[in-house]
mmCIF file of C-alpha atoms in Angstrom:
data_model
loop_
_atom_site.group_PDB
_atom_site.id
_atom_site.type_symbol
_atom_site.label_atom_id
_atom_site.label_comp_id
_atom_site.label_asym_id
_atom_site.label_seq_id
_atom_site.Cartn_x
_atom_site.Cartn_y
_atom_site.Cartn_z
ATOM 1 C CA MET Q 1 -68.970 27.670 25.901
ATOM 2 C CA ALA Q 2 -65.878 28.269 28.573
ATOM 3 C CA ILE Q 3 -67.541 25.601 30.381
ATOM 4 C CA LYS Q 4 -67.710 23.416 27.833
ATOM 5 C CA SER Q 5 -63.868 24.323 27.038
ATOM 6 C CA ASN Q 6 -62.765 23.698 30.151
ATOM 7 C CA GLN Q 7 -65.136 20.684 30.367
ATOM 8 C CA ASN Q 8 -63.573 19.419 27.120
ATOM 9 C CA GLY Q 9 -60.102 20.262 28.188
ATOM 10 C CA SER Q 10 -60.110 18.656 31.771
ATOM 11 C CA LYS Q 11 -60.969 15.372 29.939
ATOM 12 C CA GLY Q 12 -58.351 15.423 27.570
ATOM 13 C CA GLU Q 13 -56.001 16.380 30.349
ATOM 14 C CA LEU Q 14 -56.888 12.738 31.609
ATOM 15 C CA ILE Q 15 -56.744 11.285 28.557
ATOM 16 C CA VAL Q 16 -53.019 12.379 28.056
ATOM 17 C CA GLN Q 17 -52.535 11.595 31.727
ATOM 18 C CA ASN Q 18 -53.495 8.117 31.048
ATOM 19 C CA LEU Q 19 -51.651 7.552 28.101
ATOM 20 C CA PHE Q 20 -48.136 8.674 29.772
ATOM 21 C CA ARG Q 21 -49.105 6.093 32.580
ATOM 22 C CA ASP Q 22 -49.880 3.435 29.804
ATOM 23 C CA LEU Q 23 -46.206 4.339 28.284
ATOM 24 C CA GLY Q 24 -44.864 3.875 32.064
ATOM 25 C CA TYR Q 25 -44.450 7.159 33.175
ATOM 26 C CA TRP Q 26 -45.569 9.114 36.512
ATOM 27 C CA ALA Q 27 -47.952 11.513 35.160
ATOM 28 C CA HIS Q 28 -49.584 14.268 36.452
ATOM 29 C CA VAL Q 29 -52.123 16.897 36.243
ATOM 30 C CA THR Q 30 -51.685 20.442 37.635
ATOM 31 C CA GLN Q 31 -54.120 22.007 39.226
ATOM 32 C CA ARG Q 32 -55.223 25.306 38.375
ATOM 33 C CA SER Q 33 -54.593 28.603 40.158
ATOM 34 C CA ARG Q 34 -56.942 31.002 41.441
ATOM 35 C CA SER Q 35 -57.249 33.011 38.762
ATOM 36 C CA GLY Q 36 -57.829 30.145 36.730
ATOM 37 C CA SER Q 37 -54.388 29.667 34.641
ATOM 38 C CA GLN Q 38 -52.873 26.710 34.139
ATOM 39 C CA PRO Q 39 -49.541 27.253 32.067
ATOM 40 C CA ILE Q 40 -48.332 23.518 32.128
ATOM 41 C CA ASP Q 41 -51.115 20.899 32.121
ATOM 42 C CA ILE Q 42 -48.973 17.712 32.681
ATOM 43 C CA ILE Q 43 -45.962 17.181 34.161
ATOM 44 C CA ALA Q 44 -44.758 13.145 32.781
ATOM 45 C CA ALA Q 45 -41.534 11.586 33.822
ATOM 46 C CA LYS Q 46 -39.991 8.012 34.001
ATOM 47 C CA GLY Q 47 -35.956 6.741 33.834
ATOM 48 C CA HIS Q 48 -34.855 4.277 31.617
ATOM 49 C CA GLU Q 49 -32.459 1.355 31.522
ATOM 50 C CA TYR Q 50 -29.523 0.133 29.329
ATOM 51 C CA GLN Q 51 -27.650 -3.018 30.031
ATOM 52 C CA SER Q 52 -29.244 -2.790 33.737
ATOM 53 C CA ILE Q 53 -28.382 0.852 34.358
ATOM 54 C CA SER Q 54 -30.877 3.353 34.856
ATOM 55 C CA TYR Q 55 -29.730 6.530 33.208
ATOM 56 C CA CYS Q 56 -31.385 9.367 31.141
ATOM 57 C CA PRO Q 57 -34.743 10.365 33.075
ATOM 58 C CA THR Q 58 -37.348 11.949 30.207
ATOM 59 C CA THR Q 59 -39.642 14.272 31.747
ATOM 60 C CA TRP Q 60 -42.497 15.596 29.670
ATOM 61 C CA PHE Q 61 -44.078 19.316 30.144
ATOM 62 C CA VAL Q 62 -47.054 19.617 28.269
ATOM 63 C CA ASP Q 63 -50.151 21.790 27.892
ATOM 64 C CA SER Q 64 -52.998 19.674 26.293
ATOM 65 C CA LYS Q 65 -54.770 21.416 23.513
ATOM 66 C CA TYR Q 66 -58.287 20.225 22.008
ATOM 67 C CA VAL Q 67 -59.587 20.362 18.629
ATOM 68 C CA GLU Q 68 -62.924 19.542 18.275
ATOM 69 C CA HIS Q 69 -63.727 20.361 14.596
ATOM 70 C CA GLY Q 70 -61.148 19.940 12.008
ATOM 71 C CA ASP Q 71 -57.589 18.957 11.502
ATOM 72 C CA ARG Q 72 -56.018 21.847 12.147
ATOM 73 C CA PHE Q 73 -54.304 23.305 15.630
ATOM 74 C CA ASP Q 74 -54.705 26.917 15.206
ATOM 75 C CA PHE Q 75 -52.232 28.974 17.744
ATOM 76 C CA ASP Q 76 -54.833 31.143 18.656
ATOM 77 C CA ASP Q 77 -55.615 28.343 20.888
ATOM 78 C CA ILE Q 78 -51.914 29.063 22.718
ATOM 79 C CA GLN Q 79 -52.236 31.609 26.199
ATOM 80 C CA PRO Q 80 -49.216 33.974 26.490
ATOM 81 C CA ASN Q 81 -48.896 32.094 29.968
ATOM 82 C CA GLN Q 82 -48.684 28.800 28.295
ATOM 83 C CA ILE Q 83 -45.571 30.345 26.041
ATOM 84 C CA GLU Q 84 -43.922 32.307 28.851
ATOM 85 C CA SER Q 85 -44.104 29.309 30.876
ATOM 86 C CA LEU Q 86 -42.740 26.695 28.061
ATOM 87 C CA ARG Q 87 -39.841 29.001 27.345
ATOM 88 C CA TYR Q 88 -38.919 28.950 31.350
ATOM 89 C CA ILE Q 89 -38.849 25.031 31.268
ATOM 90 C CA ARG Q 90 -36.524 25.403 28.311
ATOM 91 C CA ASP Q 91 -34.294 28.067 28.978
ATOM 92 C CA PHE Q 92 -33.884 27.526 32.447
ATOM 93 C CA ALA Q 93 -34.016 23.423 32.792
ATOM 94 C CA LYS Q 94 -32.583 22.756 29.285
ATOM 95 C CA ILE Q 95 -35.473 20.639 28.079
ATOM 96 C CA LYS Q 96 -36.362 20.687 24.481
ATOM 97 C CA GLY Q 97 -37.461 17.695 22.851
ATOM 98 C CA GLU Q 98 -40.158 16.924 25.641
ATOM 99 C CA LEU Q 99 -41.574 20.442 25.888
ATOM 100 C CA GLY Q 100 -44.776 21.362 23.642
ATOM 101 C CA PHE Q 101 -48.179 20.411 23.387
ATOM 102 C CA ALA Q 102 -50.489 17.612 23.146
ATOM 103 C CA ILE Q 103 -53.060 17.488 20.611
ATOM 104 C CA MET Q 104 -56.361 15.760 20.555
ATOM 105 C CA PHE Q 105 -58.427 16.094 16.914
ATOM 106 C CA GLY Q 106 -62.347 15.256 16.606
ATOM 107 C CA ASP Q 107 -63.602 12.098 19.239
ATOM 108 C CA PHE Q 108 -62.140 11.578 22.917
ATOM 109 C CA ASP Q 109 -62.978 7.761 21.758
ATOM 110 C CA ASP Q 110 -60.023 7.235 19.305
ATOM 111 C CA LYS Q 111 -57.449 8.653 21.784
ATOM 112 C CA VAL Q 112 -55.286 9.908 19.532
ATOM 113 C CA VAL Q 113 -52.685 12.399 21.142
ATOM 114 C CA TYR Q 114 -50.117 14.433 18.737
ATOM 115 C CA PHE Q 115 -47.029 15.994 19.848
ATOM 116 C CA LEU Q 116 -45.791 19.328 18.779
ATOM 117 C CA PRO Q 117 -43.104 19.987 20.291
ATOM 118 C CA PHE Q 118 -42.562 24.112 21.756
ATOM 119 C CA GLU Q 119 -39.304 23.930 19.331
ATOM 120 C CA MET Q 120 -40.858 22.917 16.451
ATOM 121 C CA TYR Q 121 -44.017 25.720 17.718
ATOM 122 C CA GLU Q 122 -41.459 28.568 18.089
ATOM 123 C CA ASN Q 123 -40.307 27.873 14.195
ATOM 124 C CA VAL Q 124 -43.360 27.889 12.215
ATOM 125 C CA VAL Q 125 -44.545 30.806 13.845
ATOM 126 C CA SER Q 126 -41.205 32.710 13.569
ATOM 127 C CA ARG Q 127 -41.998 31.835 9.535
ATOM 128 C CA GLY Q 128 -45.619 33.552 9.712
ATOM 129 C CA MET Q 129 -47.396 29.995 10.070
ATOM 130 C CA LYS Q 130 -51.093 30.496 12.099
ATOM 131 C CA SER Q 131 -51.504 26.780 12.392
ATOM 132 C CA VAL Q 132 -50.619 23.534 11.645
ATOM 133 C CA HIS Q 133 -52.070 20.352 9.720
ATOM 134 C CA MET Q 134 -52.166 17.408 12.069
ATOM 135 C CA GLN Q 135 -50.171 15.665 9.655
ATOM 136 C CA ASP Q 136 -47.257 17.470 10.469
ATOM 137 C CA PHE Q 137 -45.964 16.202 13.205
ATOM 138 C CA GLY Q 138 -46.206 13.177 14.957
ATOM 139 C CA THR Q 139 -47.953 11.289 18.373
ATOM 140 C CA ILE Q 140 -46.583 11.128 21.630
ATOM 141 C CA GLN Q 141 -45.623 7.569 21.106
ATOM 142 C CA GLU Q 142 -43.890 8.038 17.769
ATOM 143 C CA TRP Q 143 -41.978 11.118 19.530
ATOM 144 C CA GLU Q 144 -41.178 8.962 22.784
ATOM 145 C CA ARG Q 145 -39.822 6.101 20.350
ATOM 146 C CA GLU Q 146 -37.307 8.877 18.556
ATOM 147 C CA ALA Q 147 -36.231 10.599 22.054
ATOM 148 C CA LEU Q 148 -35.169 7.373 23.577
ATOM 149 C CA TRP Q 149 -33.780 6.139 19.998
ATOM 150 C CA ILE Q 150 -31.567 9.491 19.596
ATOM 151 C CA ARG Q 151 -30.278 9.263 23.371
#
């Protein structure tokens, strides 16, 4: 089971990386450590222009997750080192909106990738929730448009 999970995880990471590249980001899948851990799966970055002036670089730090069956993302799939890494990035790099989980449901062919911000994850966990429905959060493309609008 772990091998299939790792294969699905690696395939999902590449799909998410390519999605960011298609959106104009430099995107990189991080390497696993010797122990096999990989607290952050993908880092994606790009700058934006406004009136021909470069400004507001956007950097995403995401952990890629794959849900083979169903339409809920179970928080048991998140490892403690992943939570600690996301907290560290948030607290020291002051990144909020572009920090969280890239989640694919079911078939890899449709390549729809949802985004659960880490801040939202912490909020629902604090209320005792153990999972979220995929309709409760938007796609990476929707979050990117929202992040650019706020800037």
